[in-house]
Short mmCIF file of C-alpha atoms in Angstrom, two decimals:
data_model
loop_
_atom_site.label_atom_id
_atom_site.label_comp_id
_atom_site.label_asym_id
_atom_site.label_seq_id
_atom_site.Cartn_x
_atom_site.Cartn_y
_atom_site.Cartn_z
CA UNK A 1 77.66 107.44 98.44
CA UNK A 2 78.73 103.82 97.50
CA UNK A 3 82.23 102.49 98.24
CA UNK A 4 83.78 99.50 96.51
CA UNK A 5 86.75 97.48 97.73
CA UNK A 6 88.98 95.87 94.92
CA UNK A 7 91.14 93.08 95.83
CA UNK A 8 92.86 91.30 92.68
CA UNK A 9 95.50 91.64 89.99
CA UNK A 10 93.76 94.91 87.86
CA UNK A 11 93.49 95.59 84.01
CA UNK A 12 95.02 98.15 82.76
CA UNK A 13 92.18 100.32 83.11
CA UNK A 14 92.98 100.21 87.02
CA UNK A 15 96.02 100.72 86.44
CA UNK A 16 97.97 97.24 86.23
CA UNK A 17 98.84 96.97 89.93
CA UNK A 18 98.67 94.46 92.79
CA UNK A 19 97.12 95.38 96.02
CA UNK A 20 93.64 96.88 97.16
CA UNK A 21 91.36 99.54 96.01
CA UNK A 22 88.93 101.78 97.66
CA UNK A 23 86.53 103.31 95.15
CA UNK A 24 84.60 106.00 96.49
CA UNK A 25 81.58 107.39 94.17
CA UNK A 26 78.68 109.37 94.58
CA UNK A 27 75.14 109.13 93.57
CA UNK A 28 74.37 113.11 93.23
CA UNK A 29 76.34 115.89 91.19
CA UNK A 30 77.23 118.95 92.01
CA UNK A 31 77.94 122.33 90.03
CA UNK A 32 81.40 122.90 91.06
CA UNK A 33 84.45 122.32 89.07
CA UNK A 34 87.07 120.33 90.81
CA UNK A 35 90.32 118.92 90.08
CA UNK A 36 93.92 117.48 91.05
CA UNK A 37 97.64 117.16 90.11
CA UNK A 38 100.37 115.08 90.18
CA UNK A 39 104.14 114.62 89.76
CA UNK A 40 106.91 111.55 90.41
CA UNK A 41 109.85 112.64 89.83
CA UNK A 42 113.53 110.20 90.48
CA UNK A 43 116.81 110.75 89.53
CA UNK A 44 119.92 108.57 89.92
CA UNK A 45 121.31 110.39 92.62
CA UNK A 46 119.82 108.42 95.16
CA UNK A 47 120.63 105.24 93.91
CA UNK A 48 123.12 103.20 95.44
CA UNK A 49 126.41 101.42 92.57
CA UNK A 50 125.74 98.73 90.81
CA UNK A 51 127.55 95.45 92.29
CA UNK A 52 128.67 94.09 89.27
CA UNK A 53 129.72 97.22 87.32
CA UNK A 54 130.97 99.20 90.41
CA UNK A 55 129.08 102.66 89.67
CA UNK A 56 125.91 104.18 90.12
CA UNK A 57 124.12 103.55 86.80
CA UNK A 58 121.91 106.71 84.61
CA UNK A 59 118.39 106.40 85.60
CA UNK A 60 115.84 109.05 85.18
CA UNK A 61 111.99 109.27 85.22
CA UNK A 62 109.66 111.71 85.34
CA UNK A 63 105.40 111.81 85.55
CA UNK A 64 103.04 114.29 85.33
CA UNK A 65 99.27 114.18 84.80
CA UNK A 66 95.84 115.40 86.58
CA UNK A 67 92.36 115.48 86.54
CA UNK A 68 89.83 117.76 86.27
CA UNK A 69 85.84 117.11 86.53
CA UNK A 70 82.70 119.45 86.28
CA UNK A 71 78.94 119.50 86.10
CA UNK A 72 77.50 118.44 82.29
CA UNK A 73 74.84 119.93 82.95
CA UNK A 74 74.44 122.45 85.50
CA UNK A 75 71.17 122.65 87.68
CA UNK A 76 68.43 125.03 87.53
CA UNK A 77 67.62 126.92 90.90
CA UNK A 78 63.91 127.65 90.98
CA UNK A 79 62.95 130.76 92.80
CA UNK A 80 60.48 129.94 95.69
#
């Protein structure tokens, strides 16, 4: 396994965030199909008024997305 440590401004294939990254990857496959999911979800109900207008102002944002990753190719078992 090989880890890589990112410290900079990143491109937007990283994202487009300040900070640090820890990239973990690994040499060998494997045969099993594996995955993840995500959500953000914020609403203006926790938001505190605005100073100058005196209210709490309409905000709302939501995010979705996942991954999912498998063999290409899957290995042959020989019989011994």
């Amino acid at each position: 396994m090989r880890f890589q440590i990112v410290t900079n401004l990143f491109d937007v294939t990283q994202g487009r965030s300040v900070g640090l990254q820890v990239q973990a990857i690994s040499r060998s496959g494997t045969n099993t199909v594996a995955g993840s999911a995500y959500g953000f979800f914020r609403s203006d109900k926790f938001n505190a008024a605005d100073p100058v207008v005196g209210r709490v102002l309409p905000y709302s944002n939501q995010q979705v997305g996942g991954s999912a990753g498998g063999p290409i190719v899957r290995d042959k078992r020989t019989i011994s």
